[in-house]
PDB file of C-alpha atoms in Angstrom:
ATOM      1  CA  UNK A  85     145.022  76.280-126.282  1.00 87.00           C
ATOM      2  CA  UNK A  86     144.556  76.355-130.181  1.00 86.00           C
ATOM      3  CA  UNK A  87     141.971  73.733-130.028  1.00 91.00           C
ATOM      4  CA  UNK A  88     140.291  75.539-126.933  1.00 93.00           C
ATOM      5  CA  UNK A  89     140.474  78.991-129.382  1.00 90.00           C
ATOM      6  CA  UNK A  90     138.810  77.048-132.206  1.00 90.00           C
ATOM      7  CA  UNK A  91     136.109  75.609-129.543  1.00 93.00           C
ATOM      8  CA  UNK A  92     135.529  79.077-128.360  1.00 91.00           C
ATOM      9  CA  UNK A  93     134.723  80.389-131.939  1.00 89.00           C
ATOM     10  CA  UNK A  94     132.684  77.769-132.497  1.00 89.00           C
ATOM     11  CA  UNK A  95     130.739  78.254-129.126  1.00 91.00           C
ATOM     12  CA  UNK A  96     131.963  75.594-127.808  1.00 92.00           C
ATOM     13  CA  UNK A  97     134.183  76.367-125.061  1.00 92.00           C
ATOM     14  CA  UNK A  98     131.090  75.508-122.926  1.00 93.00           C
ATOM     15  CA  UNK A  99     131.550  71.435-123.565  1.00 93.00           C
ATOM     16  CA  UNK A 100     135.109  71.577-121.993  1.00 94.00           C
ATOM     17  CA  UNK A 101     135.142  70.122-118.638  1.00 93.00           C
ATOM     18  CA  UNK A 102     138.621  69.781-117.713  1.00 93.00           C
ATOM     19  CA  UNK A 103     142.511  70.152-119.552  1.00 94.00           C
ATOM     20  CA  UNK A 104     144.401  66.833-118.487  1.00 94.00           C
ATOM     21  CA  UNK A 105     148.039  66.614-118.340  1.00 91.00           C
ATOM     22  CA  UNK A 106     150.567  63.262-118.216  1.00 87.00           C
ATOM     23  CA  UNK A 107     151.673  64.151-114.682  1.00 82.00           C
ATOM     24  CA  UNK A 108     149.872  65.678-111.329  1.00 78.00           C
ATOM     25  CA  UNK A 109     150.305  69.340-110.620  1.00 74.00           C
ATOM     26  CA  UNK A 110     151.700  70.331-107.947  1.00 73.00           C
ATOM     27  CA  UNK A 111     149.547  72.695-107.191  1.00 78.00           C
ATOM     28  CA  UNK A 112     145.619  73.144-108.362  1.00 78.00           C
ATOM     29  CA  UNK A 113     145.457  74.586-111.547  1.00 87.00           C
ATOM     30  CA  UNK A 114     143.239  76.611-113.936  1.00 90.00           C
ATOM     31  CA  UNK A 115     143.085  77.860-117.539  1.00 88.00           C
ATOM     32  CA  UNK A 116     140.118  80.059-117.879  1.00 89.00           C
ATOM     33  CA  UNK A 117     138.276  78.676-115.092  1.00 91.00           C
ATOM     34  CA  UNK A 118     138.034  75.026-116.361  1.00 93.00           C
ATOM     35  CA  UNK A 119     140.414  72.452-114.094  1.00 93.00           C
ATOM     36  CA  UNK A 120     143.895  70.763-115.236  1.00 93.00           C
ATOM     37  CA  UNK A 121     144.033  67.316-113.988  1.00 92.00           C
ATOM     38  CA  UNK A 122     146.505  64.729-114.366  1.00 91.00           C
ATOM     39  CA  UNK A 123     145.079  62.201-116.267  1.00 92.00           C
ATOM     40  CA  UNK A 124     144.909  59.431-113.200  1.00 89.00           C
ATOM     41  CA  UNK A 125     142.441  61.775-111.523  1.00 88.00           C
ATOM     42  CA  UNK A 126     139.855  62.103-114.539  1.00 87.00           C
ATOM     43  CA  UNK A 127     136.637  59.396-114.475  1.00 82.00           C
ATOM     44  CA  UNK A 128     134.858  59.537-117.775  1.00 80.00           C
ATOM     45  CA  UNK A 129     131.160  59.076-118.436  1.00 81.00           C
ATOM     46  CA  UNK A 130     130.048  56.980-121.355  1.00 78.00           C
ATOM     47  CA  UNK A 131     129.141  60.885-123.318  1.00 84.00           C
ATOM     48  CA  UNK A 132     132.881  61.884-122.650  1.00 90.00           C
ATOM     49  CA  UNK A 133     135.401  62.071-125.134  1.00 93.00           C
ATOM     50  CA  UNK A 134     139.468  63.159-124.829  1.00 95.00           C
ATOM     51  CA  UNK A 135     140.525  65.288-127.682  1.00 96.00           C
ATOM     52  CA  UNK A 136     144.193  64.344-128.330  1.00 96.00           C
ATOM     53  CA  UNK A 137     145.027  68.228-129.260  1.00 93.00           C
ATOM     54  CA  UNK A 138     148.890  67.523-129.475  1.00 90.00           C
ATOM     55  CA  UNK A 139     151.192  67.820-132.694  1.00 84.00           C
ATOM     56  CA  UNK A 140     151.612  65.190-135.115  1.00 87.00           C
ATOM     57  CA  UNK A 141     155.603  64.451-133.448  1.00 86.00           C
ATOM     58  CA  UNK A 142     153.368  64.187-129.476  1.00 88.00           C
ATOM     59  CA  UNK A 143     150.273  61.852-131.205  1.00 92.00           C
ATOM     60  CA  UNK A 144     151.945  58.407-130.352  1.00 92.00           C
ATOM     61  CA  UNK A 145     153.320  59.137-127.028  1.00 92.00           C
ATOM     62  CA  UNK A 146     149.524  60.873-125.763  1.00 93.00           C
ATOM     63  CA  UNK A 147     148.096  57.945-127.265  1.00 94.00           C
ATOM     64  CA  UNK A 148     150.253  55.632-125.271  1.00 94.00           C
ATOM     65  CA  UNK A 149     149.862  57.651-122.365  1.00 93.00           C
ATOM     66  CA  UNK A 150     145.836  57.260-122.825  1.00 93.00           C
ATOM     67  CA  UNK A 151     145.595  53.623-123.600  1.00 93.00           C
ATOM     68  CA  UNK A 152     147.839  52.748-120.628  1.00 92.00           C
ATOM     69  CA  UNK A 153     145.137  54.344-118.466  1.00 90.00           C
ATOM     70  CA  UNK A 154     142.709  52.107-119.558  1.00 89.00           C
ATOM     71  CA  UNK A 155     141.130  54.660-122.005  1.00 90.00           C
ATOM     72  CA  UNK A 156     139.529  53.796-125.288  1.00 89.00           C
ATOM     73  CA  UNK A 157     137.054  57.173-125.784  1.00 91.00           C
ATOM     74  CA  UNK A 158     139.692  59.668-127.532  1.00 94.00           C
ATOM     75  CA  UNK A 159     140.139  61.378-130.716  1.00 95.00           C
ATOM     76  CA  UNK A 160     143.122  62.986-132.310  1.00 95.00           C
ATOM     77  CA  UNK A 161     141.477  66.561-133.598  1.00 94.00           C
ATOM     78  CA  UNK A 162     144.158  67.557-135.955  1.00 90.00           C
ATOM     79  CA  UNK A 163     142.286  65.963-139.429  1.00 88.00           C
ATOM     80  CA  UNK A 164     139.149  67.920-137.862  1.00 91.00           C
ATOM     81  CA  UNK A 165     140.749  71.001-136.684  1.00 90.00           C
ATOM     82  CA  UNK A 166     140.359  73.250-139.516  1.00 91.00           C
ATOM     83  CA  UNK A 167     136.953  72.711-140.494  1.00 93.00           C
ATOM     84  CA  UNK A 168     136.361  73.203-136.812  1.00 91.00           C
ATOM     85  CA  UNK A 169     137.650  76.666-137.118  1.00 91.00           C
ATOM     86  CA  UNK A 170     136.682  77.466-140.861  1.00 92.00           C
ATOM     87  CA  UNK A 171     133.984  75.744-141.815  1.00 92.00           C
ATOM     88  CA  UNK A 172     133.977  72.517-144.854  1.00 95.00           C
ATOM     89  CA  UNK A 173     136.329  73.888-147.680  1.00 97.00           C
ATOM     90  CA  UNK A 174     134.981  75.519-150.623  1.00 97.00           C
ATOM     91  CA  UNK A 175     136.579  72.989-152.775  1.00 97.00           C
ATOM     92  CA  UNK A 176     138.425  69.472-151.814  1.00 97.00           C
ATOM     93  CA  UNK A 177     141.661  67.753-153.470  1.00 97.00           C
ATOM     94  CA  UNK A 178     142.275  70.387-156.390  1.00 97.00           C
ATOM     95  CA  UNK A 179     145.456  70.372-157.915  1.00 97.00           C
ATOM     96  CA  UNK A 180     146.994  73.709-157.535  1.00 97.00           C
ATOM     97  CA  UNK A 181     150.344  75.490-159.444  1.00 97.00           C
ATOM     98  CA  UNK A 182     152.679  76.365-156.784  1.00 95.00           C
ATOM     99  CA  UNK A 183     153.160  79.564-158.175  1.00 94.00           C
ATOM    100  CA  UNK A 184     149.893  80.658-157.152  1.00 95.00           C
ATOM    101  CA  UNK A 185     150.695  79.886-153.588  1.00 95.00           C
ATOM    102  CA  UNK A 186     154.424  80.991-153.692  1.00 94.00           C
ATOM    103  CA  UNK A 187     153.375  84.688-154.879  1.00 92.00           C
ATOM    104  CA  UNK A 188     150.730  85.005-152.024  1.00 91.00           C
ATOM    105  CA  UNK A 189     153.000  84.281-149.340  1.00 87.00           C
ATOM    106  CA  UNK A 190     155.375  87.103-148.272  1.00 86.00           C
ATOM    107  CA  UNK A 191     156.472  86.342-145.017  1.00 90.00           C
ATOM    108  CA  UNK A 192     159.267  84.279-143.873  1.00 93.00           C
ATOM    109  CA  UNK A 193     157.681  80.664-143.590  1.00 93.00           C
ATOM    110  CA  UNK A 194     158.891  78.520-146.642  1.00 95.00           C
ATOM    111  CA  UNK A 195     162.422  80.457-146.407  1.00 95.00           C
ATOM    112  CA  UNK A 196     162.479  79.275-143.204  1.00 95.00           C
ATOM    113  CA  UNK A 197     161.880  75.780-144.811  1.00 97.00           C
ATOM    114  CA  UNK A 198     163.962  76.067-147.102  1.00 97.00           C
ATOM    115  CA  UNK A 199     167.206  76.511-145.435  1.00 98.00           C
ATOM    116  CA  UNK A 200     166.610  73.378-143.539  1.00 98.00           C
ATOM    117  CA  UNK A 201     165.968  71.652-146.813  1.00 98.00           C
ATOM    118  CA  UNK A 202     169.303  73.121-148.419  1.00 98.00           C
ATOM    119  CA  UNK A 203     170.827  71.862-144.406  1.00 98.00           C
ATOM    120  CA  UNK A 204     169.550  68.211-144.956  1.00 98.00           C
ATOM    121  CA  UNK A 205     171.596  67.955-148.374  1.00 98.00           C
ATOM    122  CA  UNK A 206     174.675  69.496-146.985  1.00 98.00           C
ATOM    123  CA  UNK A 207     174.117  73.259-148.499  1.00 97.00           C
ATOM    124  CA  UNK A 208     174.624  75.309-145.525  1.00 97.00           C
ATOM    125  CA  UNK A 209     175.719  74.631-141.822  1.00 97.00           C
ATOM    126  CA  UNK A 210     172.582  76.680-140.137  1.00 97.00           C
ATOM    127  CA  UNK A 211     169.337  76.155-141.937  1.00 97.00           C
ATOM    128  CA  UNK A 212     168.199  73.253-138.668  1.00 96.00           C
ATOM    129  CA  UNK A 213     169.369  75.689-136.205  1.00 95.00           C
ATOM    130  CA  UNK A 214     167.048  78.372-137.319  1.00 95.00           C
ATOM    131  CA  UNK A 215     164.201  76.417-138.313  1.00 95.00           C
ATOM    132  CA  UNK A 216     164.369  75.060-134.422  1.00 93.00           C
ATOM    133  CA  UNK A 217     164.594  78.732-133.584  1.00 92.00           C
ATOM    134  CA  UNK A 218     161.466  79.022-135.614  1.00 91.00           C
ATOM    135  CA  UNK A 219     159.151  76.169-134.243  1.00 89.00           C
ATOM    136  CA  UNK A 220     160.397  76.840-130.524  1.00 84.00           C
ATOM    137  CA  UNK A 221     158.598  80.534-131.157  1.00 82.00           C
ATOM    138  CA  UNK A 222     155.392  78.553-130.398  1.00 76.00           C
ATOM    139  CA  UNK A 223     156.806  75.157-129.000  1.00 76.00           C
ATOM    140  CA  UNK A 224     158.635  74.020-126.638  1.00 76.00           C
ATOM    141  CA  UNK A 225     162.482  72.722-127.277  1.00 79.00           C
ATOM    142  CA  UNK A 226     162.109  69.317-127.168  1.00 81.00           C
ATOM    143  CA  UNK A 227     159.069  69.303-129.614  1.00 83.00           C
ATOM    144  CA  UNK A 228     160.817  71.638-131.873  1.00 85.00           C
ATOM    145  CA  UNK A 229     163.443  68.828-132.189  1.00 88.00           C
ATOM    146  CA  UNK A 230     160.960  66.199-132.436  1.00 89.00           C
ATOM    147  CA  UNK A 231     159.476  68.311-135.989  1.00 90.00           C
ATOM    148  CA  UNK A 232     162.998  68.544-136.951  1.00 94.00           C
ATOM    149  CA  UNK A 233     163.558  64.719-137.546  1.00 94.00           C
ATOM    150  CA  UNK A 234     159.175  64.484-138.657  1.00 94.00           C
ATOM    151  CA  UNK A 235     159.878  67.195-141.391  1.00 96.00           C
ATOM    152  CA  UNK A 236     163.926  65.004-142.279  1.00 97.00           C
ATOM    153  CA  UNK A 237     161.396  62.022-142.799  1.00 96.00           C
ATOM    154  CA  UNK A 238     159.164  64.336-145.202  1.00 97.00           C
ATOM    155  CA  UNK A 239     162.147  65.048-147.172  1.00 98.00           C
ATOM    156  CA  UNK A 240     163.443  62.047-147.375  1.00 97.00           C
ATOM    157  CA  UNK A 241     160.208  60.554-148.349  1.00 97.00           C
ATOM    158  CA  UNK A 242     159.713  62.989-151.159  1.00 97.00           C
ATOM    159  CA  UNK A 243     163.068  62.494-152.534  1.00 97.00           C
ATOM    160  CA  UNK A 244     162.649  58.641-152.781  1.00 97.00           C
ATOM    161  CA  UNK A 245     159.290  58.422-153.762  1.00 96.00           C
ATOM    162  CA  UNK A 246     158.195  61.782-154.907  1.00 95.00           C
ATOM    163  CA  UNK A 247     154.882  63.865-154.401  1.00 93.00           C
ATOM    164  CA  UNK A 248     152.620  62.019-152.450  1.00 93.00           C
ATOM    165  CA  UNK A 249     149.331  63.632-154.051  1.00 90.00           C
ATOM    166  CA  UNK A 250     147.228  61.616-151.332  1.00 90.00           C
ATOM    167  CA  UNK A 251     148.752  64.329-148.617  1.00 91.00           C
ATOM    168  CA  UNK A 252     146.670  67.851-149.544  1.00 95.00           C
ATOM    169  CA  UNK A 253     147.639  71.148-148.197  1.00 95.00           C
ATOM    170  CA  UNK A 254     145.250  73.796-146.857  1.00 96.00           C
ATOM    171  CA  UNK A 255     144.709  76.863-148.277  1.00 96.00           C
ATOM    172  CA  UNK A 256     142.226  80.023-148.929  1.00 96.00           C
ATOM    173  CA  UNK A 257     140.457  80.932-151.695  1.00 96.00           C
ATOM    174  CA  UNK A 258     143.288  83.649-151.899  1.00 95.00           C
ATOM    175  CA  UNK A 259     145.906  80.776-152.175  1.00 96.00           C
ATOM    176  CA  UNK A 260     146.946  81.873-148.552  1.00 94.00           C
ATOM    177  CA  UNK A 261     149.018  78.644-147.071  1.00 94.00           C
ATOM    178  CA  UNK A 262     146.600  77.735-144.051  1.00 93.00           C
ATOM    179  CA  UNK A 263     148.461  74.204-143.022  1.00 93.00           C
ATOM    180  CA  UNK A 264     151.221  72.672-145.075  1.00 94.00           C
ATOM    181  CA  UNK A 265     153.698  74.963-145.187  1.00 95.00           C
ATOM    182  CA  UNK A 266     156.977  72.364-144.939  1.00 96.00           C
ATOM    183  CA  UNK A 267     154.960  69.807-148.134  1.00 97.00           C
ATOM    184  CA  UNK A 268     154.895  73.972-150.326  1.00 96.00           C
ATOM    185  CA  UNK A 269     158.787  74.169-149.253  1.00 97.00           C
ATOM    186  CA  UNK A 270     159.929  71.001-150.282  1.00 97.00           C
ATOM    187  CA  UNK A 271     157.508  70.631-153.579  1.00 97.00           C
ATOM    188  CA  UNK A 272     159.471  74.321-154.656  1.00 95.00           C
ATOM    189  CA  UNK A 273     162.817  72.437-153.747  1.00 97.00           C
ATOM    190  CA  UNK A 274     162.407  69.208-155.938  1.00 96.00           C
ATOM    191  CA  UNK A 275     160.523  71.689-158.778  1.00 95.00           C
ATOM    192  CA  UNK A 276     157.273  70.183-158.427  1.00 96.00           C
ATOM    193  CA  UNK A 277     154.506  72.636-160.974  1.00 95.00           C
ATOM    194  CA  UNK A 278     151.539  71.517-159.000  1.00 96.00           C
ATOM    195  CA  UNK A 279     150.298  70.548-155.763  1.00 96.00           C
ATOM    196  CA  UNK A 280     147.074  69.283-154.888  1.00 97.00           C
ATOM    197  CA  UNK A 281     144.570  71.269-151.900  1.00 97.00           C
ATOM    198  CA  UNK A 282     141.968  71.832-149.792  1.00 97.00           C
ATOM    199  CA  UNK A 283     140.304  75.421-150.354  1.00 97.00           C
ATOM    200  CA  UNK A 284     138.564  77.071-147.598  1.00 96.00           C
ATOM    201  CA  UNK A 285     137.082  80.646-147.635  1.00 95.00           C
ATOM    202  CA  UNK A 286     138.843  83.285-146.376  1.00 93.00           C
ATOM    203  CA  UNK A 287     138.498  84.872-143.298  1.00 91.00           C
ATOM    204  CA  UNK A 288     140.004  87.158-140.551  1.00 88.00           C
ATOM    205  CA  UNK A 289     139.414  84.250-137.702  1.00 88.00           C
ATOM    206  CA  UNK A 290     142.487  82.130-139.667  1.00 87.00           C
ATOM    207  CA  UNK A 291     145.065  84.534-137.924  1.00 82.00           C
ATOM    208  CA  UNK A 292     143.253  85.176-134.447  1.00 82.00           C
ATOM    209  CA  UNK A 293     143.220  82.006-133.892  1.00 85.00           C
ATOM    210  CA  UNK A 294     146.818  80.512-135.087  1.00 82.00           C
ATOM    211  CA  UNK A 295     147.797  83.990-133.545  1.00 75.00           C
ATOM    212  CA  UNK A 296     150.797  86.239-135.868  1.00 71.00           C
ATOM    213  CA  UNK A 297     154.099  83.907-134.124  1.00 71.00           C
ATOM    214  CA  UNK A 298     153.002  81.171-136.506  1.00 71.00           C
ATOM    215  CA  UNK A 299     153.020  83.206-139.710  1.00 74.00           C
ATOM    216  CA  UNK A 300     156.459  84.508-139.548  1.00 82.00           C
ATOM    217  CA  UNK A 301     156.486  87.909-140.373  1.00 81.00           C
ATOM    218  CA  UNK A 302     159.695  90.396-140.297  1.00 81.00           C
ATOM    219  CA  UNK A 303     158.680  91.162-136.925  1.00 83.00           C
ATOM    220  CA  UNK A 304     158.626  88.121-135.297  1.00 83.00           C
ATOM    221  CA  UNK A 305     161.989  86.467-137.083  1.00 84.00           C
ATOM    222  CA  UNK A 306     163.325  89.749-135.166  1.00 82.00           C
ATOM    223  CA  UNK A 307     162.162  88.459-132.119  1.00 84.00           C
ATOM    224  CA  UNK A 308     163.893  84.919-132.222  1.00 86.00           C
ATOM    225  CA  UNK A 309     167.232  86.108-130.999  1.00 84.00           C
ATOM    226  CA  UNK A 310     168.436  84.908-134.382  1.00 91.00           C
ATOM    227  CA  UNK A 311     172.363  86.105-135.469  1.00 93.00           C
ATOM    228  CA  UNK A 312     172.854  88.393-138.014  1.00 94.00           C
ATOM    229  CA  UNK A 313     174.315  85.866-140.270  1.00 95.00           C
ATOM    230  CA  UNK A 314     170.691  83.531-139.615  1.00 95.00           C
ATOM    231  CA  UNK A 315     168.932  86.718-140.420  1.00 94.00           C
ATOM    232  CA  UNK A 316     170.969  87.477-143.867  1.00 95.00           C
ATOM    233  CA  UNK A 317     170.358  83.651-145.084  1.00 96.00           C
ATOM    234  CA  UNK A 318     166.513  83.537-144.642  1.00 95.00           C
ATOM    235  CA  UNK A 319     166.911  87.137-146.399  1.00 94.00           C
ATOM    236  CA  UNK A 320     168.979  85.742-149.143  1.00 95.00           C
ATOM    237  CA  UNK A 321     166.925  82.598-149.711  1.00 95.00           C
ATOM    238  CA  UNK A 322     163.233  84.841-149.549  1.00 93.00           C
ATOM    239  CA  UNK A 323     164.850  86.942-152.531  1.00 93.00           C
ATOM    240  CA  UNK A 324     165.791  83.610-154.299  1.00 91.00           C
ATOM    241  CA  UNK A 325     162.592  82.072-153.841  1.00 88.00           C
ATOM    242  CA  UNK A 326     160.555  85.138-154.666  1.00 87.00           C
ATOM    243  CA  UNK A 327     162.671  85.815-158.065  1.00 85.00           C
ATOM    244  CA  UNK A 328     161.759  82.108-158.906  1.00 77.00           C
ATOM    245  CA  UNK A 329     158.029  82.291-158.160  1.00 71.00           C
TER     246      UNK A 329
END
């Protein structure tokens, strides 16, 4: 539905001619009017393409699912997405000081982060827990696990090898965090000073279309049925991360 969004700013909601699925429905189905077919009912035409518009943890398993139907004409959207949305960035593979994106970001979103960081190395007991609280706000369960062990691997990564400088975040020309929030969390936990970026122009479309769940405000940590313990550690670790920025 976020790629369908983007389309649909873009005008381009027009060009969609059905939403397929791994498995039959078992009844018909619609999403705005266009069909959902399981993917064993689709026939393509040689102008036809599948846009892969799944998560970075789903990519292989779509992909599988594709290829074993024979199909060859797909496209993962996720390195296209934002430009989609936004427009080519203002400026591409800047180097950026962290502090400049730590100050403009007062929600709850590298806190978050963080405590699973601080979890991974055996600082607290609860920091997983609520980051899978956190990604099942706009996922469901099983993919919220599936980010879990992606962003253990990012970690991991980092601490072996360091900043990979080839892997740019996305941000506004207001050093809003537009995509690569976990890469800003973990470069503040290892005490990296810079981190290189993609800048894009600002605009109000950014949070229509990834909607306010994704940005993590006060509100909507309220709303994830977190304890009051969960709630007083992303607290505690927003206050320590904004004295440090």
């Amino acid at each position: 539905m976020k790629f369908y969004k983007g389309l649909a700013i873009r005008g381009l909601e027009g060009n969609v001619l059905c939403f397929i699925v791994s498995k039959k429905q078992s009844e018909k189905a619609d999403i705005n009017g266009i069909p959902v077919k399981a993917i064993e009912e689709i026939s393509l035409d040689e102008k036809s393409i599948i846009c892969l518009a799944v998560h970075e943890v789903l990519k292989a398993q779509i992909e599988a699912t594709v290829k074993k139907h024979g199909i060859g004409n797909y496209i993962w959207i996720y390195p296209y997405l934002f430009e989609l949305v936004l427009g080519p960035p203002l400026k591409r593979n800047i180097e950026v000081p962290l502090t400049k994106i730590l100050k403009r970001c007062d929600d709850y979103r590298i806190a978050i982060r963080y405590l699973a960081i601080e979890n991974y190395f055996g600082k607290n007991s609860i920091g997983f827990r609520i980051y899978e609280k956190a990604q099942a706000a706009y996922c469901g369960e099983k993919t919220a696990r599936k980010r879990t062990e992606k962003f253990c691997e990012l970690i991991d990564n980092w601490q072996i090898n360091g900043y990979d400088s080839g892997k740019v975040i996305m941000i506004d020309d207001n050093y809003e965090i537009l995509d690569g929030t976990h890469r800003v969390a973990v470069a503040q936990y290892f005490g990296d000073k810079v981190i290189k970026c993609d800048v894009f122009k600002n605009s109000p479309v950014f949070v229509e279309w990834t909607g306010e769940t994704a940005l993590m405000s006060r509100k909507t940590i309220w709303d994830l049925a977190l304890t009051n313990e969960e709630i007083k550690a992303i607290e505690n670790i927003y206050q320590f991360i904004k004295e440090k920025r």
